[in-house]
PDB file of C-alpha atoms in Angstrom:
ATOM      1  CA  ARG M 126      95.028 119.434 143.094  1.00  0.00           C
ATOM      2  CA  ASN M 127      96.489 117.600 140.118  1.00  0.00           C
ATOM      3  CA  ALA M 128      93.503 118.636 138.002  1.00  0.00           C
ATOM      4  CA  LEU M 129      93.983 122.287 138.981  1.00  0.00           C
ATOM      5  CA  LYS M 130      97.698 122.045 138.234  1.00  0.00           C
ATOM      6  CA  GLU M 131      97.078 120.622 134.767  1.00  0.00           C
ATOM      7  CA  SER M 132      94.441 123.272 134.086  1.00  0.00           C
ATOM      8  CA  GLY M 133      96.960 125.920 135.066  1.00  0.00           C
ATOM      9  CA  LYS M 134      99.307 124.579 132.397  1.00  0.00           C
ATOM     10  CA  CYS M 135      96.488 124.743 129.861  1.00  0.00           C
ATOM     11  CA  VAL M 136      95.698 128.333 130.796  1.00  0.00           C
ATOM     12  CA  ASN M 137      99.325 129.339 130.355  1.00  0.00           C
ATOM     13  CA  ALA M 138      99.415 127.558 127.006  1.00  0.00           C
ATOM     14  CA  ILE M 139      96.370 129.465 125.759  1.00  0.00           C
ATOM     15  CA  GLY M 140      97.901 132.764 126.870  1.00  0.00           C
ATOM     16  CA  CYS M 141      94.624 134.590 127.598  1.00  0.00           C
ATOM     17  CA  PRO M 142      95.275 137.344 130.215  1.00  0.00           C
ATOM     18  CA  PHE M 143      91.675 137.139 131.504  1.00  0.00           C
ATOM     19  CA  MET M 144      91.949 133.418 132.199  1.00  0.00           C
ATOM     20  CA  LYS M 145      95.400 133.856 133.733  1.00  0.00           C
ATOM     21  CA  ASN M 146      94.095 136.574 136.055  1.00  0.00           C
ATOM     22  CA  LEU M 147      91.101 134.479 137.085  1.00  0.00           C
ATOM     23  CA  PHE M 148      93.202 131.425 137.742  1.00  0.00           C
ATOM     24  CA  SER M 149      96.023 133.259 139.548  1.00  0.00           C
ATOM     25  CA  ARG M 150      93.664 134.694 142.181  1.00  0.00           C
ATOM     26  CA  GLY M 151      94.044 131.484 144.093  1.00  0.00           C
ATOM     27  CA  SER M 152      90.414 131.235 145.102  1.00  0.00           C
ATOM     28  CA  THR M 153      88.865 127.810 144.996  1.00  0.00           C
ATOM     29  CA  GLU M 154      85.849 129.178 143.152  1.00  0.00           C
ATOM     30  CA  GLY M 155      87.949 130.925 140.473  1.00  0.00           C
ATOM     31  CA  SER M 156      90.149 127.901 139.989  1.00  0.00           C
ATOM     32  CA  LYS M 157      87.167 125.583 139.689  1.00  0.00           C
ATOM     33  CA  ARG M 158      85.499 127.849 137.150  1.00  0.00           C
ATOM     34  CA  THR M 159      88.655 128.010 135.047  1.00  0.00           C
ATOM     35  CA  CYS M 160      89.170 124.296 135.417  1.00  0.00           C
ATOM     36  CA  SER M 161      85.622 123.616 134.218  1.00  0.00           C
ATOM     37  CA  TRP M 162      85.956 126.015 131.305  1.00  0.00           C
ATOM     38  CA  VAL M 163      89.224 124.518 130.088  1.00  0.00           C
ATOM     39  CA  ASP M 164      87.727 121.058 130.406  1.00  0.00           C
ATOM     40  CA  LEU M 165      84.675 122.186 128.421  1.00  0.00           C
ATOM     41  CA  ILE M 166      86.598 123.561 125.442  1.00  0.00           C
ATOM     42  CA  SER M 167      88.845 120.505 125.530  1.00  0.00           C
ATOM     43  CA  LYS M 168      85.934 118.100 125.136  1.00  0.00           C
ATOM     44  CA  SER M 169      83.231 120.072 123.320  1.00  0.00           C
ATOM     45  CA  THR M 170      83.462 120.782 119.589  1.00  0.00           C
ATOM     46  CA  ASP M 171      80.859 123.571 119.889  1.00  0.00           C
ATOM     47  CA  ALA M 172      82.769 125.286 122.711  1.00  0.00           C
ATOM     48  CA  LYS M 173      85.967 124.976 120.724  1.00  0.00           C
ATOM     49  CA  GLU M 174      84.395 126.650 117.669  1.00  0.00           C
ATOM     50  CA  LEU M 175      82.936 129.417 119.862  1.00  0.00           C
ATOM     51  CA  PHE M 176      86.348 130.033 121.351  1.00  0.00           C
ATOM     52  CA  ILE M 177      88.048 130.098 117.931  1.00  0.00           C
ATOM     53  CA  ASN M 178      85.495 132.538 116.465  1.00  0.00           C
ATOM     54  CA  ASN M 179      85.520 135.056 119.341  1.00  0.00           C
ATOM     55  CA  CYS M 180      88.887 135.003 121.130  1.00  0.00           C
ATOM     56  CA  PRO M 181      92.131 136.511 119.724  1.00  0.00           C
ATOM     57  CA  PHE M 182      94.023 133.776 121.563  1.00  0.00           C
ATOM     58  CA  ALA M 183      92.073 131.057 119.746  1.00  0.00           C
ATOM     59  CA  LYS M 184      95.062 129.962 117.657  1.00  0.00           C
ATOM     60  CA  ASN M 185      96.725 128.710 120.828  1.00  0.00           C
ATOM     61  CA  ILE M 186      93.913 126.334 121.661  1.00  0.00           C
ATOM     62  CA  GLU M 187      95.442 123.747 119.311  1.00  0.00           C
ATOM     63  CA  SER M 188      98.302 123.405 121.798  1.00  0.00           C
ATOM     64  CA  ILE M 189      96.001 121.897 124.425  1.00  0.00           C
ATOM     65  CA  ILE M 190      93.331 120.175 122.327  1.00  0.00           C
ATOM     66  CA  PRO M 191      94.352 117.165 120.258  1.00  0.00           C
ATOM     67  CA  PRO M 192      93.382 117.174 116.542  1.00  0.00           C
ATOM     68  CA  LYS M 193      90.442 115.201 115.219  1.00  0.00           C
ATOM     69  CA  GLU M 194      91.038 111.536 114.510  1.00  0.00           C
ATOM     70  CA  ASN M 195      90.929 112.060 110.742  1.00  0.00           C
ATOM     71  CA  GLU M 196      93.498 114.871 110.871  1.00  0.00           C
ATOM     72  CA  ILE M 197      97.146 113.843 110.478  1.00  0.00           C
ATOM     73  CA  LYS M 198      99.070 116.493 112.379  1.00  0.00           C
ATOM     74  CA  ASP M 199     102.158 116.771 114.548  1.00  0.00           C
ATOM     75  CA  THR M 200     103.836 119.456 116.609  1.00  0.00           C
ATOM     76  CA  THR M 201     107.098 121.001 115.422  1.00  0.00           C
ATOM     77  CA  PHE M 202     109.128 123.908 116.723  1.00  0.00           C
ATOM     78  CA  SER M 203     110.268 126.946 114.757  1.00  0.00           C
ATOM     79  CA  LYS M 204     113.551 128.784 115.254  1.00  0.00           C
ATOM     80  CA  SER M 205     111.844 131.030 117.780  1.00  0.00           C
ATOM     81  CA  GLY M 206     111.010 127.985 119.884  1.00  0.00           C
ATOM     82  CA  LYS M 207     107.259 128.349 119.380  1.00  0.00           C
ATOM     83  CA  SER M 208     105.317 125.198 118.600  1.00  0.00           C
ATOM     84  CA  SER M 209     103.212 124.900 115.457  1.00  0.00           C
ATOM     85  CA  LEU M 210     101.030 122.179 113.990  1.00  0.00           C
ATOM     86  CA  VAL M 211     102.057 120.436 110.785  1.00  0.00           C
ATOM     87  CA  ASP M 212      99.326 119.113 108.525  1.00  0.00           C
ATOM     88  CA  TYR M 213     101.093 116.182 106.895  1.00  0.00           C
ATOM     89  CA  GLU M 214      98.219 115.409 104.548  1.00  0.00           C
ATOM     90  CA  LYS M 215      98.209 118.946 103.122  1.00  0.00           C
ATOM     91  CA  THR M 216     102.006 119.057 102.934  1.00  0.00           C
ATOM     92  CA  PHE M 217     102.264 115.894 100.838  1.00  0.00           C
ATOM     93  CA  SER M 218      99.225 116.868  98.773  1.00  0.00           C
ATOM     94  CA  ASP M 219     100.869 120.200  97.888  1.00  0.00           C
ATOM     95  CA  VAL M 220     104.096 118.440  96.883  1.00  0.00           C
ATOM     96  CA  ILE M 221     102.237 116.037  94.593  1.00  0.00           C
ATOM     97  CA  SER M 222     100.291 118.920  93.026  1.00  0.00           C
ATOM     98  CA  SER M 223     103.536 120.799  92.414  1.00  0.00           C
ATOM     99  CA  ILE M 224     105.133 117.766  90.760  1.00  0.00           C
ATOM    100  CA  LYS M 225     102.106 117.376  88.487  1.00  0.00           C
ATOM    101  CA  GLU M 226     102.213 121.057  87.495  1.00  0.00           C
ATOM    102  CA  GLU M 227     105.908 120.700  86.603  1.00  0.00           C
ATOM    103  CA  GLY M 228     105.180 117.648  84.470  1.00  0.00           C
ATOM    104  CA  ARG M 229     107.299 115.357  86.653  1.00  0.00           C
ATOM    105  CA  TYR M 230     104.505 113.156  87.992  1.00  0.00           C
ATOM    106  CA  ARG M 231     105.048 109.559  86.873  1.00  0.00           C
ATOM    107  CA  GLU M 232     102.262 107.226  85.947  1.00  0.00           C
ATOM    108  CA  PHE M 233     103.015 103.566  85.223  1.00  0.00           C
ATOM    109  CA  ILE M 234     101.971 102.255  81.823  1.00  0.00           C
ATOM    110  CA  PRO M 235      99.721  99.171  82.150  1.00  0.00           C
ATOM    111  CA  ILE M 236     100.757  96.488  79.635  1.00  0.00           C
ATOM    112  CA  GLN M 237     100.263  92.749  79.231  1.00  0.00           C
ATOM    113  CA  ARG M 238     103.036  90.614  77.724  1.00  0.00           C
ATOM    114  CA  THR M 239     102.217  87.341  76.011  1.00  0.00           C
ATOM    115  CA  VAL M 240     104.635  84.427  75.570  1.00  0.00           C
ATOM    116  CA  GLY M 241     105.692  84.036  71.957  1.00  0.00           C
ATOM    117  CA  LYS M 242     105.074  87.663  70.976  1.00  0.00           C
ATOM    118  CA  PHE M 243     108.332  89.250  72.197  1.00  0.00           C
ATOM    119  CA  PRO M 244     108.935  92.204  72.061  1.00  0.00           C
ATOM    120  CA  LYS M 245     105.250  92.968  71.560  1.00  0.00           C
ATOM    121  CA  ALA M 246     102.811  93.674  74.396  1.00  0.00           C
ATOM    122  CA  GLU M 247      99.240  94.844  74.787  1.00  0.00           C
ATOM    123  CA  TYR M 248      98.478  98.309  76.130  1.00  0.00           C
ATOM    124  CA  CYS M 249      95.745  97.524  78.660  1.00  0.00           C
ATOM    125  CA  ASN M 250      93.839 100.814  78.425  1.00  0.00           C
ATOM    126  CA  ASP M 251      92.749 100.348  74.798  1.00  0.00           C
ATOM    127  CA  SER M 252      94.078  96.885  73.811  1.00  0.00           C
ATOM    128  CA  LYS M 253      96.551  98.513  71.421  1.00  0.00           C
ATOM    129  CA  GLU M 254      99.664  96.515  70.549  1.00  0.00           C
ATOM    130  CA  VAL M 255     102.952  98.189  71.474  1.00  0.00           C
ATOM    131  CA  THR M 256     106.640  97.329  71.104  1.00  0.00           C
ATOM    132  CA  VAL M 257     108.715  97.331  74.300  1.00  0.00           C
ATOM    133  CA  TRP M 258     112.439  97.824  73.720  1.00  0.00           C
ATOM    134  CA  CYS M 259     113.367  98.857  77.278  1.00  0.00           C
ATOM    135  CA  SER M 260     112.551  95.689  79.223  1.00  0.00           C
ATOM    136  CA  ASN M 261     116.223  94.675  79.813  1.00  0.00           C
ATOM    137  CA  ASP M 262     115.255  91.312  78.302  1.00  0.00           C
ATOM    138  CA  TYR M 263     116.964  92.169  75.035  1.00  0.00           C
ATOM    139  CA  LEU M 264     117.324  88.590  73.802  1.00  0.00           C
ATOM    140  CA  GLY M 265     113.864  87.532  74.873  1.00  0.00           C
ATOM    141  CA  MET M 266     115.257  84.885  77.229  1.00  0.00           C
ATOM    142  CA  GLY M 267     112.396  85.564  79.637  1.00  0.00           C
ATOM    143  CA  GLN M 268     110.148  83.702  77.202  1.00  0.00           C
ATOM    144  CA  HIS M 269     112.531  80.935  76.165  1.00  0.00           C
ATOM    145  CA  PRO M 270     110.940  77.470  76.674  1.00  0.00           C
ATOM    146  CA  ASN M 271     113.945  76.152  78.644  1.00  0.00           C
ATOM    147  CA  VAL M 272     113.858  79.133  81.011  1.00  0.00           C
ATOM    148  CA  LEU M 273     110.109  78.847  81.544  1.00  0.00           C
ATOM    149  CA  GLN M 274     110.374  75.119  82.208  1.00  0.00           C
ATOM    150  CA  ALA M 275     113.220  75.589  84.697  1.00  0.00           C
ATOM    151  CA  MET M 276     111.239  78.233  86.573  1.00  0.00           C
ATOM    152  CA  THR M 277     108.121  76.060  86.584  1.00  0.00           C
ATOM    153  CA  ASN M 278     110.089  73.113  87.985  1.00  0.00           C
ATOM    154  CA  ALA M 279     111.639  75.277  90.711  1.00  0.00           C
ATOM    155  CA  ILE M 280     108.280  76.702  91.818  1.00  0.00           C
ATOM    156  CA  THR M 281     106.631  73.282  91.773  1.00  0.00           C
ATOM    157  CA  PHE M 282     109.422  71.842  93.903  1.00  0.00           C
ATOM    158  CA  SER M 283     110.104  74.719  96.351  1.00  0.00           C
ATOM    159  CA  GLY M 284     107.087  77.027  96.123  1.00  0.00           C
ATOM    160  CA  ALA M 285     107.035  80.735  95.298  1.00  0.00           C
ATOM    161  CA  GLY M 286     109.083  83.425  97.006  1.00  0.00           C
ATOM    162  CA  SER M 287     112.627  83.555  98.323  1.00  0.00           C
ATOM    163  CA  GLY M 288     111.604  82.827 101.917  1.00  0.00           C
ATOM    164  CA  GLY M 289     113.430  85.833 103.319  1.00  0.00           C
ATOM    165  CA  THR M 290     116.824  87.472 102.965  1.00  0.00           C
ATOM    166  CA  ARG M 291     119.752  85.233 102.096  1.00  0.00           C
ATOM    167  CA  ASN M 292     121.878  86.198 105.085  1.00  0.00           C
ATOM    168  CA  ILE M 293     119.107  85.244 107.534  1.00  0.00           C
ATOM    169  CA  SER M 294     117.017  82.424 106.080  1.00  0.00           C
ATOM    170  CA  GLY M 295     119.755  80.881 103.924  1.00  0.00           C
ATOM    171  CA  ASN M 296     120.580  80.480 100.239  1.00  0.00           C
ATOM    172  CA  THR M 297     118.491  78.339  97.955  1.00  0.00           C
ATOM    173  CA  LYS M 298     120.353  75.851  95.795  1.00  0.00           C
ATOM    174  CA  PHE M 299     119.024  77.666  92.721  1.00  0.00           C
ATOM    175  CA  HIS M 300     120.869  80.861  93.622  1.00  0.00           C
ATOM    176  CA  ILE M 301     124.052  78.950  94.380  1.00  0.00           C
ATOM    177  CA  GLN M 302     123.892  77.100  91.061  1.00  0.00           C
ATOM    178  CA  LEU M 303     123.218  80.300  89.112  1.00  0.00           C
ATOM    179  CA  GLU M 304     126.128  82.121  90.767  1.00  0.00           C
ATOM    180  CA  SER M 305     128.405  79.190  89.971  1.00  0.00           C
ATOM    181  CA  GLU M 306     127.319  79.237  86.313  1.00  0.00           C
ATOM    182  CA  LEU M 307     127.838  82.988  86.049  1.00  0.00           C
ATOM    183  CA  ALA M 308     131.311  82.789  87.605  1.00  0.00           C
ATOM    184  CA  ASP M 309     132.258  80.022  85.181  1.00  0.00           C
ATOM    185  CA  LEU M 310     130.860  81.978  82.205  1.00  0.00           C
ATOM    186  CA  HIS M 311     132.947  85.054  83.050  1.00  0.00           C
ATOM    187  CA  LYS M 312     135.947  83.002  84.233  1.00  0.00           C
ATOM    188  CA  LYS M 313     135.813  84.449  87.741  1.00  0.00           C
ATOM    189  CA  GLN M 314     136.414  82.877  91.147  1.00  0.00           C
ATOM    190  CA  ALA M 315     132.856  83.551  92.308  1.00  0.00           C
ATOM    191  CA  ALA M 316     129.728  85.582  91.568  1.00  0.00           C
ATOM    192  CA  LEU M 317     127.161  87.359  93.700  1.00  0.00           C
ATOM    193  CA  LEU M 318     123.541  87.933  92.677  1.00  0.00           C
ATOM    194  CA  PHE M 319     121.688  91.176  93.385  1.00  0.00           C
ATOM    195  CA  SER M 320     117.974  91.866  93.091  1.00  0.00           C
ATOM    196  CA  SER M 321     118.601  94.319  90.239  1.00  0.00           C
ATOM    197  CA  CYS M 322     121.377  95.958  88.229  1.00  0.00           C
ATOM    198  CA  TYR M 323     120.582  99.247  89.974  1.00  0.00           C
ATOM    199  CA  ILE M 324     121.204  97.726  93.419  1.00  0.00           C
ATOM    200  CA  ALA M 325     124.358  96.002  92.170  1.00  0.00           C
ATOM    201  CA  ASN M 326     125.919  99.241  90.899  1.00  0.00           C
ATOM    202  CA  SER M 327     124.905 101.335  93.889  1.00  0.00           C
ATOM    203  CA  SER M 328     125.967  98.742  96.490  1.00  0.00           C
ATOM    204  CA  CYS M 329     129.316  97.824  94.930  1.00  0.00           C
ATOM    205  CA  ILE M 330     130.490 101.408  94.449  1.00  0.00           C
ATOM    206  CA  SER M 331     129.423 102.566  97.905  1.00  0.00           C
ATOM    207  CA  THR M 332     131.112  99.515  99.472  1.00  0.00           C
ATOM    208  CA  PHE M 333     134.289 100.253  97.497  1.00  0.00           C
ATOM    209  CA  GLY M 334     134.324 103.690  99.094  1.00  0.00           C
ATOM    210  CA  LYS M 335     134.396 102.182 102.586  1.00  0.00           C
ATOM    211  CA  ILE M 336     137.276  99.851 101.684  1.00  0.00           C
ATOM    212  CA  MET M 337     139.317 102.488  99.799  1.00  0.00           C
ATOM    213  CA  PRO M 338     138.529 105.781 101.594  1.00  0.00           C
ATOM    214  CA  ASN M 339     141.356 107.666  99.829  1.00  0.00           C
ATOM    215  CA  ALA M 340     140.349 106.721  96.309  1.00  0.00           C
ATOM    216  CA  ILE M 341     139.163 109.229  93.696  1.00  0.00           C
ATOM    217  CA  LEU M 342     136.268 108.333  91.415  1.00  0.00           C
ATOM    218  CA  TYR M 343     136.068 109.641  87.848  1.00  0.00           C
ATOM    219  CA  SER M 344     132.525 109.707  86.517  1.00  0.00           C
ATOM    220  CA  ASP M 345     130.878 110.595  83.223  1.00  0.00           C
ATOM    221  CA  LYS M 346     128.223 113.264  83.839  1.00  0.00           C
ATOM    222  CA  LYS M 347     125.782 111.134  81.800  1.00  0.00           C
ATOM    223  CA  ASN M 348     126.266 108.011  83.906  1.00  0.00           C
ATOM    224  CA  HIS M 349     123.261 105.971  84.977  1.00  0.00           C
ATOM    225  CA  ALA M 350     121.470 107.041  88.162  1.00  0.00           C
ATOM    226  CA  SER M 351     122.582 103.837  89.906  1.00  0.00           C
ATOM    227  CA  LEU M 352     126.248 104.759  89.406  1.00  0.00           C
ATOM    228  CA  ILE M 353     125.664 108.326  90.549  1.00  0.00           C
ATOM    229  CA  GLU M 354     123.901 107.127  93.708  1.00  0.00           C
ATOM    230  CA  GLY M 355     126.743 104.693  94.460  1.00  0.00           C
ATOM    231  CA  ILE M 356     129.334 107.449  94.028  1.00  0.00           C
ATOM    232  CA  ARG M 357     127.355 109.788  96.270  1.00  0.00           C
ATOM    233  CA  ASN M 358     126.955 107.150  98.989  1.00  0.00           C
ATOM    234  CA  SER M 359     130.643 106.216  98.814  1.00  0.00           C
ATOM    235  CA  ARG M 360     131.541 109.732 100.036  1.00  0.00           C
ATOM    236  CA  LEU M 361     134.730 109.544  97.995  1.00  0.00           C
ATOM    237  CA  GLN M 362     136.292 112.470  96.218  1.00  0.00           C
ATOM    238  CA  LYS M 363     134.925 112.553  92.666  1.00  0.00           C
ATOM    239  CA  LYS M 364     135.817 114.115  89.346  1.00  0.00           C
ATOM    240  CA  ILE M 365     133.004 114.629  86.855  1.00  0.00           C
ATOM    241  CA  PHE M 366     133.781 114.869  83.143  1.00  0.00           C
TER     242      PHE M 366
END
C-alpha cells in the first residue's frame, strides 16, 4: 500500500493525464502497472531517456528522479511556486566566464623573494627580476637580521602556527610582548593585534557603530576598501565627500 501511495505521488508530480487516468481507476492491475512503470523510469537510464525524448511531460521527471552523482543540482521555487532545478556548476561557471570577459578576473602573480635583495623579487614564470613596491614592508624589516633571528627563535621554541584563536586557546607570550611594545611606542594604555590592517579597520569601525548607534560617519569617497566595509557594516548614517 505504501508503495502504491508513493507511486501515486510520483504520477501526480509527472502530470501525465494518461498515467493519472490509469492510476486513478483503482484496479490492482492498473496500479501495479503504473507502479512498475514509475519504478522503471526511476531506476533505468534508458527508460528515462526514452521518456524524455517522447513525452511532453518529460521535463517533470526531474522532480521524481534524483540527478546523477556528478551533477550538482538543487531544487528551488519560483514566484509561481513551481519547483525548478538549479545547476550550481553551470551557474558559477557562467559567472566566472562573465568576469573574465569584463576583464575583472584576478590572477595572482607568482614571485619569489630572496633575503638581502629587497625590494627585488623573481617573477617565477620567466625568472625575470621585478621590483615590488606594494608589499607593505616599506622599510624592509621583514628581512632584517634581528627580525629573522627573533622569528627563528620563536619557532624553534614554540613550533609553527598560532595554535588556534586567541580567545579560545589563549595568547602566546610573543603576542603579549609585541602588544606591550606597540602600546609603549605610541604612548597608549594598551594595544591589540589584528591579523591584517584590513581586518583592523573593518572590525574597529563596525564595532564603533554598535557602541555609538547615533553617530554619523564622514568618509572620503576614495577611502580604502577596508574603511568602506567597516562603515557599511556599522550601519551608521554616513556622509560621503
